[in-house]
Structure formats: C-alpha cells, structure tokens
Coordinates of C-alpha atoms (C1' of nucleotides) in Angstrom, one line a residue:
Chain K
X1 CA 121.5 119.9 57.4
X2 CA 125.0 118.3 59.3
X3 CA 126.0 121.2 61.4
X4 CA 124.3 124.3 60.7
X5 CA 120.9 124.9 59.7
X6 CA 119.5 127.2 56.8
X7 CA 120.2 130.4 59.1
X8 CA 123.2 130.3 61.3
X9 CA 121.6 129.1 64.4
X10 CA 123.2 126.3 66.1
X11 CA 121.5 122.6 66.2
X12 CA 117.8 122.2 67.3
X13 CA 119.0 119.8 69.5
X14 CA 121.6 122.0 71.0
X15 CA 119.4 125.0 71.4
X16 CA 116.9 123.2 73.0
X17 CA 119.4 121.8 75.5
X18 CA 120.7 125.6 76.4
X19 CA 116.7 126.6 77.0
X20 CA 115.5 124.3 79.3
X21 CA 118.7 124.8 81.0
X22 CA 118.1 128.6 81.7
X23 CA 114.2 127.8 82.2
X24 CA 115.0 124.9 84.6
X25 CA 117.4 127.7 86.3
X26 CA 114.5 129.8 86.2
X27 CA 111.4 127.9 87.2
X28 CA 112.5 124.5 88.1
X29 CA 111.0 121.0 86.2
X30 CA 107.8 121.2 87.0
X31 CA 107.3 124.6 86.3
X32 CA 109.2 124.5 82.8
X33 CA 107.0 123.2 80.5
X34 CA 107.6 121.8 76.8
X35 CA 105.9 124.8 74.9
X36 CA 108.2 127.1 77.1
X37 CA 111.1 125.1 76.2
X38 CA 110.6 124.8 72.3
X39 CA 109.1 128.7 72.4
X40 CA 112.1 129.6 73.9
X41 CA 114.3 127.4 71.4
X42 CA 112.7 128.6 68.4
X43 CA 111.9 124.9 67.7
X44 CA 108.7 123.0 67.2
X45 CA 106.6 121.6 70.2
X46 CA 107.4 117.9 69.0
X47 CA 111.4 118.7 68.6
X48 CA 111.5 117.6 72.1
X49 CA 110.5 114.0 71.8
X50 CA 112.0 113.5 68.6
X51 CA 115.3 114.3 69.6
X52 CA 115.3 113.5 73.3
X53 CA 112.0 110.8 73.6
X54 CA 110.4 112.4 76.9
X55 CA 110.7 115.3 79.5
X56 CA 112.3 113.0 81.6
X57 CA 115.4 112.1 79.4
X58 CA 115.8 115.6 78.3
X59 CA 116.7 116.8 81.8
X60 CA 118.9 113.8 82.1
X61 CA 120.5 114.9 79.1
X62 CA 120.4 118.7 80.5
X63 CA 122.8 117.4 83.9
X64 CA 124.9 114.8 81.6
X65 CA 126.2 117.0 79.3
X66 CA 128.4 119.2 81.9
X67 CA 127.7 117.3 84.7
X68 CA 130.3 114.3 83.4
X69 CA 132.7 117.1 81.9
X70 CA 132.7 118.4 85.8
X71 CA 133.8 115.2 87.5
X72 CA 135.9 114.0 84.9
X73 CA 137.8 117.4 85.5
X74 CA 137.7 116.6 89.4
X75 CA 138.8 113.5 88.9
X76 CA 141.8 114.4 86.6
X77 CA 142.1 117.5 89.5
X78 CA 142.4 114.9 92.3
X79 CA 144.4 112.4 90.0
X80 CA 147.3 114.9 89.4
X81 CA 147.5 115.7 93.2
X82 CA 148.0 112.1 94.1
X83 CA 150.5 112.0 91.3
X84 CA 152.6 115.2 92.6
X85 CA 152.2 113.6 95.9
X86 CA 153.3 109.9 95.0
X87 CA 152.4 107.9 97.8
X88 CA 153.0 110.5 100.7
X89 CA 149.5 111.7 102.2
X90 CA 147.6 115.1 100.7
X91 CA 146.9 117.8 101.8
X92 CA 143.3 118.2 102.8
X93 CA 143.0 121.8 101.4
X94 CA 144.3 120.6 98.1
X95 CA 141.6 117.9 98.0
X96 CA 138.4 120.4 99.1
X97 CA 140.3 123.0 96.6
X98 CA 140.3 120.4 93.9
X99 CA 136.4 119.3 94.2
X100 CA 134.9 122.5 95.3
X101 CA 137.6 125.0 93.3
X102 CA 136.5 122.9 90.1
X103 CA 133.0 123.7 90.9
X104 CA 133.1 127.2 91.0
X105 CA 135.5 127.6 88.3
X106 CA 132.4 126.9 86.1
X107 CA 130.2 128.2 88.6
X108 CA 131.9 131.5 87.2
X109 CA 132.0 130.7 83.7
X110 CA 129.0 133.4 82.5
X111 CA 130.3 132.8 78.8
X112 CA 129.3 129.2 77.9
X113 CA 126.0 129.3 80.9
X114 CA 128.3 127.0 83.5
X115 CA 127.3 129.2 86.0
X116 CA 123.6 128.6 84.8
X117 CA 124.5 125.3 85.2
X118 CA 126.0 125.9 88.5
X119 CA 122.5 127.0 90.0
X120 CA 120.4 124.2 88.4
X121 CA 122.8 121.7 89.9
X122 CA 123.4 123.2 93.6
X123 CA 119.5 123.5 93.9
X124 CA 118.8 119.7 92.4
X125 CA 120.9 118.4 95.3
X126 CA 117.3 119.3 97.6
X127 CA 115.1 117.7 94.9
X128 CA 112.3 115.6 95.4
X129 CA 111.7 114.1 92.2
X130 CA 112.9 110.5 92.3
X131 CA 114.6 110.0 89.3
X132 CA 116.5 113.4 89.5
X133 CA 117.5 112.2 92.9
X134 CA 118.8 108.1 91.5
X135 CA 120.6 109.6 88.4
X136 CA 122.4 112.2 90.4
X137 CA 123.7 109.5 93.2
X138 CA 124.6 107.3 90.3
X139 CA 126.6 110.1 88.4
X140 CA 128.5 111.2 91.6
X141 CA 129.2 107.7 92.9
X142 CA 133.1 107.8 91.9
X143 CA 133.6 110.5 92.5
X144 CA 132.6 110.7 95.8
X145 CA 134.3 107.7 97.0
X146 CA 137.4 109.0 95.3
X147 CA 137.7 112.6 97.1
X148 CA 135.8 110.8 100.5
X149 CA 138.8 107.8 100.0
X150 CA 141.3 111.0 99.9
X151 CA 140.3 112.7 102.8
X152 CA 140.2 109.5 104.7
X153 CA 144.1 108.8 104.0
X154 CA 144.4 112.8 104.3
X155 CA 142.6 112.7 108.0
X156 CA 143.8 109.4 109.3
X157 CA 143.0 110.7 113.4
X158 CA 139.4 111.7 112.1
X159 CA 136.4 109.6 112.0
X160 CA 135.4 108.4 108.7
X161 CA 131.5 109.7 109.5
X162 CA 133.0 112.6 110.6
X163 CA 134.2 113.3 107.5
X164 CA 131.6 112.2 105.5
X165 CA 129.7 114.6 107.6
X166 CA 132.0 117.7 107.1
X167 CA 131.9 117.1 103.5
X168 CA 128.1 117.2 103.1
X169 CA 128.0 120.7 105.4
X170 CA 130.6 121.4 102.9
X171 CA 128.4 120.8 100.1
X172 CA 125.7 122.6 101.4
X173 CA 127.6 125.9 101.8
X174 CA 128.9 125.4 98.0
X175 CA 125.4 125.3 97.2
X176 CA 124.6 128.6 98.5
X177 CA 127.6 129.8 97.4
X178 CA 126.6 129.4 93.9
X179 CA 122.8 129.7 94.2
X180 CA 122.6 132.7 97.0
X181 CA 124.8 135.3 95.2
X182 CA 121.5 137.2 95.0
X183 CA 119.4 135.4 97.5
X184 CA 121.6 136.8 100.5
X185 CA 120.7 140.0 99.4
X186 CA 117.5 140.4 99.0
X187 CA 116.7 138.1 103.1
X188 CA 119.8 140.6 104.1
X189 CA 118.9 143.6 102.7
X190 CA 122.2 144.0 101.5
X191 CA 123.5 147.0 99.8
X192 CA 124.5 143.8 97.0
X193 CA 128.5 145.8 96.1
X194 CA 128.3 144.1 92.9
X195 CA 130.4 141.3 94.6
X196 CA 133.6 140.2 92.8
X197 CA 132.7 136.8 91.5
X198 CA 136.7 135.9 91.9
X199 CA 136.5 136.7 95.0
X200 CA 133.8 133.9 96.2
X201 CA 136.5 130.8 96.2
X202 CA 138.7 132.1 98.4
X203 CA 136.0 133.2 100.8
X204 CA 134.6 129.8 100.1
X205 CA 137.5 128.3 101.0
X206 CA 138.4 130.0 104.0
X207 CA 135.0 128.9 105.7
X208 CA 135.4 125.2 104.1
X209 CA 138.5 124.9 105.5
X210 CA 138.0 126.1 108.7
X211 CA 134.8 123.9 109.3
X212 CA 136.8 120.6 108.3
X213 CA 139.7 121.6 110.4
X214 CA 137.0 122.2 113.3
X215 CA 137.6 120.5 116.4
X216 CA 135.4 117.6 116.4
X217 CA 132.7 118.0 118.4
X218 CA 131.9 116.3 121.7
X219 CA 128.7 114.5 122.4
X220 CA 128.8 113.9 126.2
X221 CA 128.4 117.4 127.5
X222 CA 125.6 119.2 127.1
X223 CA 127.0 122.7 127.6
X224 CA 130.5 122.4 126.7
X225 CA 130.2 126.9 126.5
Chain P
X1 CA 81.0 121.5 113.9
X2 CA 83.5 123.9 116.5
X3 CA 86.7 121.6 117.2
X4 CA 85.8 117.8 116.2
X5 CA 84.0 116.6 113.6
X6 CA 81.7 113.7 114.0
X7 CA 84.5 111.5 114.2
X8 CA 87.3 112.4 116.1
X9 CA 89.6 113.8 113.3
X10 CA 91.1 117.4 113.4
X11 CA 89.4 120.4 111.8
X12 CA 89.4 120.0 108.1
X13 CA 91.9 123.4 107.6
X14 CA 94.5 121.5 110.2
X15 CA 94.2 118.0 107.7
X16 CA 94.6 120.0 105.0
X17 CA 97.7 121.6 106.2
X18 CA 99.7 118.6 107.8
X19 CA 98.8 116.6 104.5
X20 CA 100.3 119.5 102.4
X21 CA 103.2 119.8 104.4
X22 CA 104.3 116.5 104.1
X23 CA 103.6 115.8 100.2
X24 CA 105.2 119.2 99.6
X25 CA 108.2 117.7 101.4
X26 CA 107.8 114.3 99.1
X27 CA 106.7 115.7 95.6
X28 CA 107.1 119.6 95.6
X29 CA 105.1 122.3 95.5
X30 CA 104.5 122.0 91.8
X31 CA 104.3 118.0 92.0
X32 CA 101.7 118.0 94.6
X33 CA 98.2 118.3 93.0
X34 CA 94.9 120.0 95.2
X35 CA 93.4 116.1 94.6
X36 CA 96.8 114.6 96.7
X37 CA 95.9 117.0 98.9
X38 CA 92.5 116.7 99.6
X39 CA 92.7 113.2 98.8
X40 CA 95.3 112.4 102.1
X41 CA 93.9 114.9 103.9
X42 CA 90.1 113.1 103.8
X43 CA 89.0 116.4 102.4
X44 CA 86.7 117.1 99.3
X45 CA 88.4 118.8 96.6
X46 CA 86.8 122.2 96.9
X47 CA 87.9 122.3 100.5
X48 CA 91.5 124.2 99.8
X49 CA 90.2 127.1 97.9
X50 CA 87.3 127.2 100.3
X51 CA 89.6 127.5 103.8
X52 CA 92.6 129.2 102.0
X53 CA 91.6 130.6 98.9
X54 CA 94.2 129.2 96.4
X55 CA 97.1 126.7 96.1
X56 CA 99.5 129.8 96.6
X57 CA 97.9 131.0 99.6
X58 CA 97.7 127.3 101.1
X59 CA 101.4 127.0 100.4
X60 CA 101.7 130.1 102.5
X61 CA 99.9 129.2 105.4
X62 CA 101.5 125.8 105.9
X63 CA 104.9 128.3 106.0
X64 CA 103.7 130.8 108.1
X65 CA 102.1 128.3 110.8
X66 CA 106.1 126.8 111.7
X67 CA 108.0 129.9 110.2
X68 CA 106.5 132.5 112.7
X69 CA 106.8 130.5 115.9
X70 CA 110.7 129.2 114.4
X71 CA 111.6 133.4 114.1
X72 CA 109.9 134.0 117.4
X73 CA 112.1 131.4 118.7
X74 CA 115.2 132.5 117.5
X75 CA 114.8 136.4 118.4
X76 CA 113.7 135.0 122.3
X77 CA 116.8 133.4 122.2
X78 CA 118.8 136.4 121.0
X79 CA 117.1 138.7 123.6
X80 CA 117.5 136.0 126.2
X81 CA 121.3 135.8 125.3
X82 CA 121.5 139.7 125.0
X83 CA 119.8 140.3 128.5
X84 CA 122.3 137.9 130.1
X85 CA 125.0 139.8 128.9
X86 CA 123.8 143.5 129.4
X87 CA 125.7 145.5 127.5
X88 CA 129.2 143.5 126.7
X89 CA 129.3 142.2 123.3
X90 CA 127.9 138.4 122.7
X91 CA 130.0 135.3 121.8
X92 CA 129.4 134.6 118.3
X93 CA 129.0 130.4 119.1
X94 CA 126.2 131.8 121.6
X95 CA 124.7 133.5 118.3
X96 CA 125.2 131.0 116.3
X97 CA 123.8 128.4 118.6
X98 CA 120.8 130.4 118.8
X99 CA 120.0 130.7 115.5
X100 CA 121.0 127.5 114.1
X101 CA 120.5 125.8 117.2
X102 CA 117.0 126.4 117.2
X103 CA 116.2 125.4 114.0
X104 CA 118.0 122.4 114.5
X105 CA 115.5 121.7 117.7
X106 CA 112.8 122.0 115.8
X107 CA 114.5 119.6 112.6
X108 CA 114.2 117.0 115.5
X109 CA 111.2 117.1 116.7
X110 CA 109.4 114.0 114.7
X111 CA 106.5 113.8 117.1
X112 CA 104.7 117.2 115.7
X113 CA 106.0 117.3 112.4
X114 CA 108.9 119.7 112.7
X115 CA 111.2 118.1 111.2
X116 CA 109.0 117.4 107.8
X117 CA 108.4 121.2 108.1
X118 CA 112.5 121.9 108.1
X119 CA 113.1 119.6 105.3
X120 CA 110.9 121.5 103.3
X121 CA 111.9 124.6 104.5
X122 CA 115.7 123.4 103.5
X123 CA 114.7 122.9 100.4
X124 CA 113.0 126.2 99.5
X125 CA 115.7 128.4 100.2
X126 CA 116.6 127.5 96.2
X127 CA 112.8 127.5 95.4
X128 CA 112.7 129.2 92.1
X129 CA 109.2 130.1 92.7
X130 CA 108.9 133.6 92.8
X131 CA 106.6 134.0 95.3
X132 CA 107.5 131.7 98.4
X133 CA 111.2 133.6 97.4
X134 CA 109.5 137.1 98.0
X135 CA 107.6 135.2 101.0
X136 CA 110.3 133.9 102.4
X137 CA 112.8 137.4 102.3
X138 CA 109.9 139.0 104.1
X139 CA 109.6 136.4 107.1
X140 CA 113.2 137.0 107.4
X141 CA 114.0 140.1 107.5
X142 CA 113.7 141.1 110.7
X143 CA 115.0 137.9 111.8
X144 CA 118.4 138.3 109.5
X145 CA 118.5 142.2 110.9
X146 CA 118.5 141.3 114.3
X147 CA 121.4 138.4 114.2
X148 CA 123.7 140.0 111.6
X149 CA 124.0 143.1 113.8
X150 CA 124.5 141.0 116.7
X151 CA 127.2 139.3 114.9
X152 CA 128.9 142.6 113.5
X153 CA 128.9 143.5 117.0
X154 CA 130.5 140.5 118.3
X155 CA 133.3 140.6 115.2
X156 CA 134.5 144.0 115.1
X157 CA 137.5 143.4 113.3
X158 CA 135.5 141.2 110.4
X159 CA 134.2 142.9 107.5
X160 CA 130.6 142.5 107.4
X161 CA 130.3 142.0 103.6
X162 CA 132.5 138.6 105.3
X163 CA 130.0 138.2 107.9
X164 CA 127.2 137.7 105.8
X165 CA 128.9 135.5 103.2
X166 CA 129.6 133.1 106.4
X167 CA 126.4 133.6 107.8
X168 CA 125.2 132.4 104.3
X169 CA 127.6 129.5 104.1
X170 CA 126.3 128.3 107.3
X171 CA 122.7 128.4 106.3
X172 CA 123.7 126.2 103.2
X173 CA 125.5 123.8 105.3
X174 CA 122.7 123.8 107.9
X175 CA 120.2 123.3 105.1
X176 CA 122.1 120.1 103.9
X177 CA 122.1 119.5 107.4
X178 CA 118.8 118.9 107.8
X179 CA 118.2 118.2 104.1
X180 CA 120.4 115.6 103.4
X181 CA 120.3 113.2 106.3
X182 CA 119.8 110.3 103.9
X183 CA 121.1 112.1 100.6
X184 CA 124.8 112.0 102.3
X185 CA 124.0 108.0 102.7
X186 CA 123.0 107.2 99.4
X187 CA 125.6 109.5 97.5
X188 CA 128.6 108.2 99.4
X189 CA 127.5 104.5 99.9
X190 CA 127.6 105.1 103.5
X191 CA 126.3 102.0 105.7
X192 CA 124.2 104.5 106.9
X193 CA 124.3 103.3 110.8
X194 CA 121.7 105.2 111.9
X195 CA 122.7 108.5 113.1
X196 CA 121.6 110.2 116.0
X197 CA 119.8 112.8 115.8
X198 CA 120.4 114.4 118.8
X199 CA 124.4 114.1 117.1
X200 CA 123.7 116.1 114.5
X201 CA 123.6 119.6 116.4
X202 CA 127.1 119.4 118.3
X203 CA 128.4 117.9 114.7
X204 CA 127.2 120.8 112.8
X205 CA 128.1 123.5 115.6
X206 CA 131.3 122.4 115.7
X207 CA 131.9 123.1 111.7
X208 CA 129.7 126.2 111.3
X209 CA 132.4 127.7 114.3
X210 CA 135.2 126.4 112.4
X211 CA 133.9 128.1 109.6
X212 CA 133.1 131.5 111.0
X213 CA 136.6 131.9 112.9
X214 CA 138.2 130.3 110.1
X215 CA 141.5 133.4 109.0
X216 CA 139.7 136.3 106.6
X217 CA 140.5 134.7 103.2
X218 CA 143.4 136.7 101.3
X219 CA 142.3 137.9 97.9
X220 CA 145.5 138.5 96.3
X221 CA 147.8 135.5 96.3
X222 CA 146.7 133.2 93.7
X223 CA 148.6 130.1 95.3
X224 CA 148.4 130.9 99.5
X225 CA 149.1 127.4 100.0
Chain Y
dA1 C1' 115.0 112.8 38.8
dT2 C1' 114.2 109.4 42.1
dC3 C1' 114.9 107.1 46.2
dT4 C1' 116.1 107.3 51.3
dC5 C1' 116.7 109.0 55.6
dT6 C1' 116.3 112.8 58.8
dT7 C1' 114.1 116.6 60.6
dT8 C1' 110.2 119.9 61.0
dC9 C1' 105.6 121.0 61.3
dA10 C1' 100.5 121.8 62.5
dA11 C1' 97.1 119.4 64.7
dA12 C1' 95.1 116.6 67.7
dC13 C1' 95.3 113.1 71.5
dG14 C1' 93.7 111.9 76.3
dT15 C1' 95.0 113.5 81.1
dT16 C1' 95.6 116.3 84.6
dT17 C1' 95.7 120.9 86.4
dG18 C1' 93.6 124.7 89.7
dT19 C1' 89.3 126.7 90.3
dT20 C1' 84.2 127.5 90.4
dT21 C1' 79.4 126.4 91.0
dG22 C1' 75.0 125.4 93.3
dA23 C1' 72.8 122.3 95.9
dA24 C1' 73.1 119.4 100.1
dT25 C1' 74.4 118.9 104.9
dC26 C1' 75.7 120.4 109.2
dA27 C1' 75.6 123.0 113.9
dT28 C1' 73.6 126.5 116.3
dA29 C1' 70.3 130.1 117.8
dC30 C1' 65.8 131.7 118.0
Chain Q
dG1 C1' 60.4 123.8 114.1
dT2 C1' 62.6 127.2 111.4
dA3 C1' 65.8 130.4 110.1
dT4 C1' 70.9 131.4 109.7
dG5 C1' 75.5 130.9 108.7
dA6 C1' 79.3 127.7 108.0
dT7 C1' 81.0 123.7 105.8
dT8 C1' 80.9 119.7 102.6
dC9 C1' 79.9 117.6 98.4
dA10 C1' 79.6 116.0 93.4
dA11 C1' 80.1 117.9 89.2
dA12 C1' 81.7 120.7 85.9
dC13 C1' 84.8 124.4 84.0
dA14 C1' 88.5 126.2 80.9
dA15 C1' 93.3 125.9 80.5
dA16 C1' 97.6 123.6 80.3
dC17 C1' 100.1 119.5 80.4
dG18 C1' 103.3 115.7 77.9
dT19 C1' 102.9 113.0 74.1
dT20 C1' 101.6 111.1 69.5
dT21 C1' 100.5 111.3 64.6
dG22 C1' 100.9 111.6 59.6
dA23 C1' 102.0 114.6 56.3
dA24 C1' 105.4 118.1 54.5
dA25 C1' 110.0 119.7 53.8
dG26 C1' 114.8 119.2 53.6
dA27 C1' 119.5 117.0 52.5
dG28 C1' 122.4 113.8 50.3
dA29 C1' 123.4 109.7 47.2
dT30 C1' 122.8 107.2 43.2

DNA sequence: ATCTCTTTCAAACGTTTGTTTGAATCATAC
DNA sequence: GTATGATTCAAACAAACGTTTGAAAGAGAT
C-alpha cells in the first residue's frame, strides 16, 4: 500500500488530516475528539497516534501543512514587489494586498478546504491553548517582520507602533472577514444575498486601506469631535 | 447566610462566577473543568449545578452579568447621542465612538474585571460552540438593530450590505483590539514598551473611521491600483 | 514460501469529565 | 428548642477522554 489503498480512498494519514480540519472548523480542539476524528476519517481510533504520536502534534500538523504553503506564497508575494520596485519604496496597498489578498485567495478556495482552513486559522489567532498560541508566533515570525520591515520603509513619517498597531486591527478585521461570512448575518439579521465571495477583497481592502491611511490619532485632547 | 459568609468572602454564586470568568479567559470554555472552577472559587464541586444548574447555563450567566449592562450602555449612549441631535442625522464617529467606545471603557477597567470579561468576549465571537453563538446573536440583536439603522441613516449614500461589512470589520479589528494586547507583542517581536491603555481607544478610533469613510471599493477593475 | 517492515484493528488502560445523591450543616423563624 | 428552608459537603455515578497494547493483516523483496 504506497499511494492508494485497497479501495480508492486517499491515504489514512491524509484523510485523517482533512477531518479534524473540518471538525476543528466545526467544534474547535477541545471539543473534537479522536473517535470523532477517526469516525469521520473512516480510520481506526489508534490511526491517530500511529501516524501523528498525540492530539497535540496532529493539530500542529493540521496548521503546518497550509499554514507554511500560505507564508511562503506571501513571502514570494512580498519578494516579487520589492523586486519590481528595486530599491525605490512600496507602495503600502501593494504590501497589505500582498499579505491579506494571499489570505483570502485561499480563504476562497471551497475546492481543496482552504477556506476551511481559512476559519480554523482566523479563529486560532484568539486561542488560549498555549502551545497553539507558541507554534503560531513561531510560524509567523518572518513573516511578520518581513511585511512589518516593508511597511516601515513604505511609512517612513509613521510611528513604527503605530503601524504595528494598524496592522493587528488589520488582522482582526481579516479574521472576521473570513470567519463572519455567516456570523454577521445571523447578530444582523441580515437578509444574507448570498454574498459574492469575490467581492469580499476589495471590500476588505477598501476598509484596510483606509484604516492604515487614517490620520493618526492624537492623545492629548480628550474630545477632539 | 444572606450576604457574607462566616468569613468575609463574597456569596458563593459571585466566587463561582468571577473564578469562571477568568479561567474561561485562560483555558476556554471547554478547557476549564467544574473542579477548576470550584476549586479557585473555594467552592465544593456540587456547588455549580446547585446555583446554575449546568456548565452551559453557568457559561451563560457569567455572559449575561457584563453583556446586559455593556448593551445597556451602548443603546444609553445612542439615545443620549440621538436626543442631542433631535431629529438631524448623527455623525457616524459619534456612532462609532458609542458603540466601540464603550466597549473599549469597559476593556479598561482592570479594577472589576472588565477587561478579563472583554477578552473573553473577543474571543467568542469565533466560538464554535453552538450555543453561546445562538446566545450571543440574541443579546445582540437589538443592540446591532438599533446602531445599523443609525448608521444607514447617517450614510445615505453607502449601501447598507457595505455598512454592515464595515461595521463587521470594525468588530474584528476591535476584537483584536482588545484581544491581542500581548498577541501583537509576541508575534512581531515588539519590545512591548508598555502601552497605554488609555492609548488604545484614540488609536483604534482613529482606524475604524479610516476604515468606514475609506472610497466604496469598485468591484470591477481587477488592477484599480 | 519465508522473512521484514508497515499499517490496521479490537480491546483495554487509567484519567478526567459533568452530574447526581443523600446526609450534614447553616441561618432563620416560630 | 424545634421545625423549616437553603446551602455545603464527601462520595459516587456513568460516560467520554487520549493513549497504549499485542495480535492480525497487508505489501514487497528475496
């Protein structure tokens, strides 16, 4: 058995990484459990720690197998803008467009479960659990100084924690751009128009944009109106 | 036994819930156990099911003690701002302020625990529980009603199918906001030089109003530049 | 056919989970 | 004091948890 198994189904391993993803999606770590995840794989209860060795490592594995193809394609985004550039400052919209356009590009993928994938990650940002927390920081380290280095050079007149700022309240509204699509319905009461799923980058972008180029905000006065 | 015990601790129900509040902040919902619980709240294990029933129904009273008087809050401000202006349509930064504004207040206050509560209330926006969701869209509702319409009132020319994605952008960047006040440090390496609190408001303001009056995105053009 | 290595399987492991029980203890009123 | 109602307590409950085990089954090489 190299790639295929008696009937056509993919690798154990394999299938077992696409359930707990959707199951995570669904009911988060703790309340996906092993039988839930090997029921839903059509594997055995012990497939689990044979092929991954704990709970633990299979979420890790879970996050590393798109997370890494997701920054790599940042940081090849980010490295061909510099390029085109070639020394002379960037843009700042091309820099947000090349970290958060990336992520919703596979936010929108439906065909191979990115956008599964999407929601997982955009709701792990908030999570407690410590070791989800270290092994995300560790995996983003580049490539968040790389983008925050860009926007640095991009907004030279700006305030470095002003930026770093912006950037996190840019984060946040990516991750409810990818995890609300239904949630603003259902605290709105929104008709939910079937929204256009192309349509959510430029809207994201728009707002991103127009918070970073936000006149910074002034601390003295305490009703500036 | 009315309001004190024989020592001078709190009512057992009022242990019970600040204990709950802040392990669900630390561990989860699902990674907090009735025997944490109990245990840090000097409480015997039956205790939980005795003054609340159930885990679910404990989870829904440490909401509904902050949530209710949070809402109240916001639609006092709304009314206050509306009475002021008898009639002639609001300034959205005076909606936004009032809604975001106030939960920002409350994200500040450390010396009652409100800003425990609004970390964990950050958090379960994405909480794929399907309970606190349906809990949640109720407590809102009215809330959500009220400050949409006061916004599509005070953008007339703004489609409100934009409205409401903004509005939901905000509440993502908000939620990091509050959320991430040490996530942004450790994912960026940032010296982390102790922010100010009190900074966090007119920083946050200032980008959700960049945001809101950012230009309507253009759907068309694939390359607006 | 036999050996070797990998994978699958059913069963059980010891913990921990949320909840329930019935007696003990408390405060208060009669 | 004694009865009443509310609260606390130690103990136990069945169920579910993640993990481990040793045997069975499969695949490929010699």
């Amino acid at each position: 058995m190299s790639t295929e198994s008696r009937t056509s189904q993919p690798e154990t391993r394999d299938r077992i990484l696409d359930a707990a993803e959707r199951l995570f999606v669904e009911h988060g770590f703790e309340g996906t459990s092993m039988r839930m995840i090997t029921g839903a794989a059509n594997a055995n209860l012990a497939a689990v720690n044979y092929h991954f060795g704990s709970k633990d490592a299979l979420i890790q594995a879970v996050f590393r197998r798109r997370l890494t193809a997701l920054n790599e394609a940042r940081l090849a985004a980010l490295d061909r803008l510099e390029a085109e550039a070639g020394g002379s400052p960037l843009k700042p919209s091309r820099i947000v467009e090349a970290f958060f356009g990336t992520a919703l590009a596979l936010a929108a993928d439906t065909e191979h479960g990115g956008n599964l994938f999407m929601r997982l990650l955009s709701r792990t940002y908030n999570e407690p659990n410590a070791f989800v927390r270290q092994f995300l920081a560790e995996e983003y380290a580049e490539v968040m100084d790389r983008f925050l280095g860009a926007l640095f050079r991009a907004l030279p007149g700006v305030p470095r924690g002003e930026v770093m700022w912006r950037f996190h309240f840019m984060m946040g509204a990516m991750s409810f751009a990818i995890a609300g699509i239904e949630s603003v319905h259902a605290m709105a009461g929104m008709p939910y128009e079937a929204d256009d799923p192309s349509k959510l980058l430029p809207r994201l972008m728009s707002f991103l944009l127009g918070g970073l180029r936000a006149p910074l905000p002034e601390f003295g006065a305490t009703d500036p109106d």
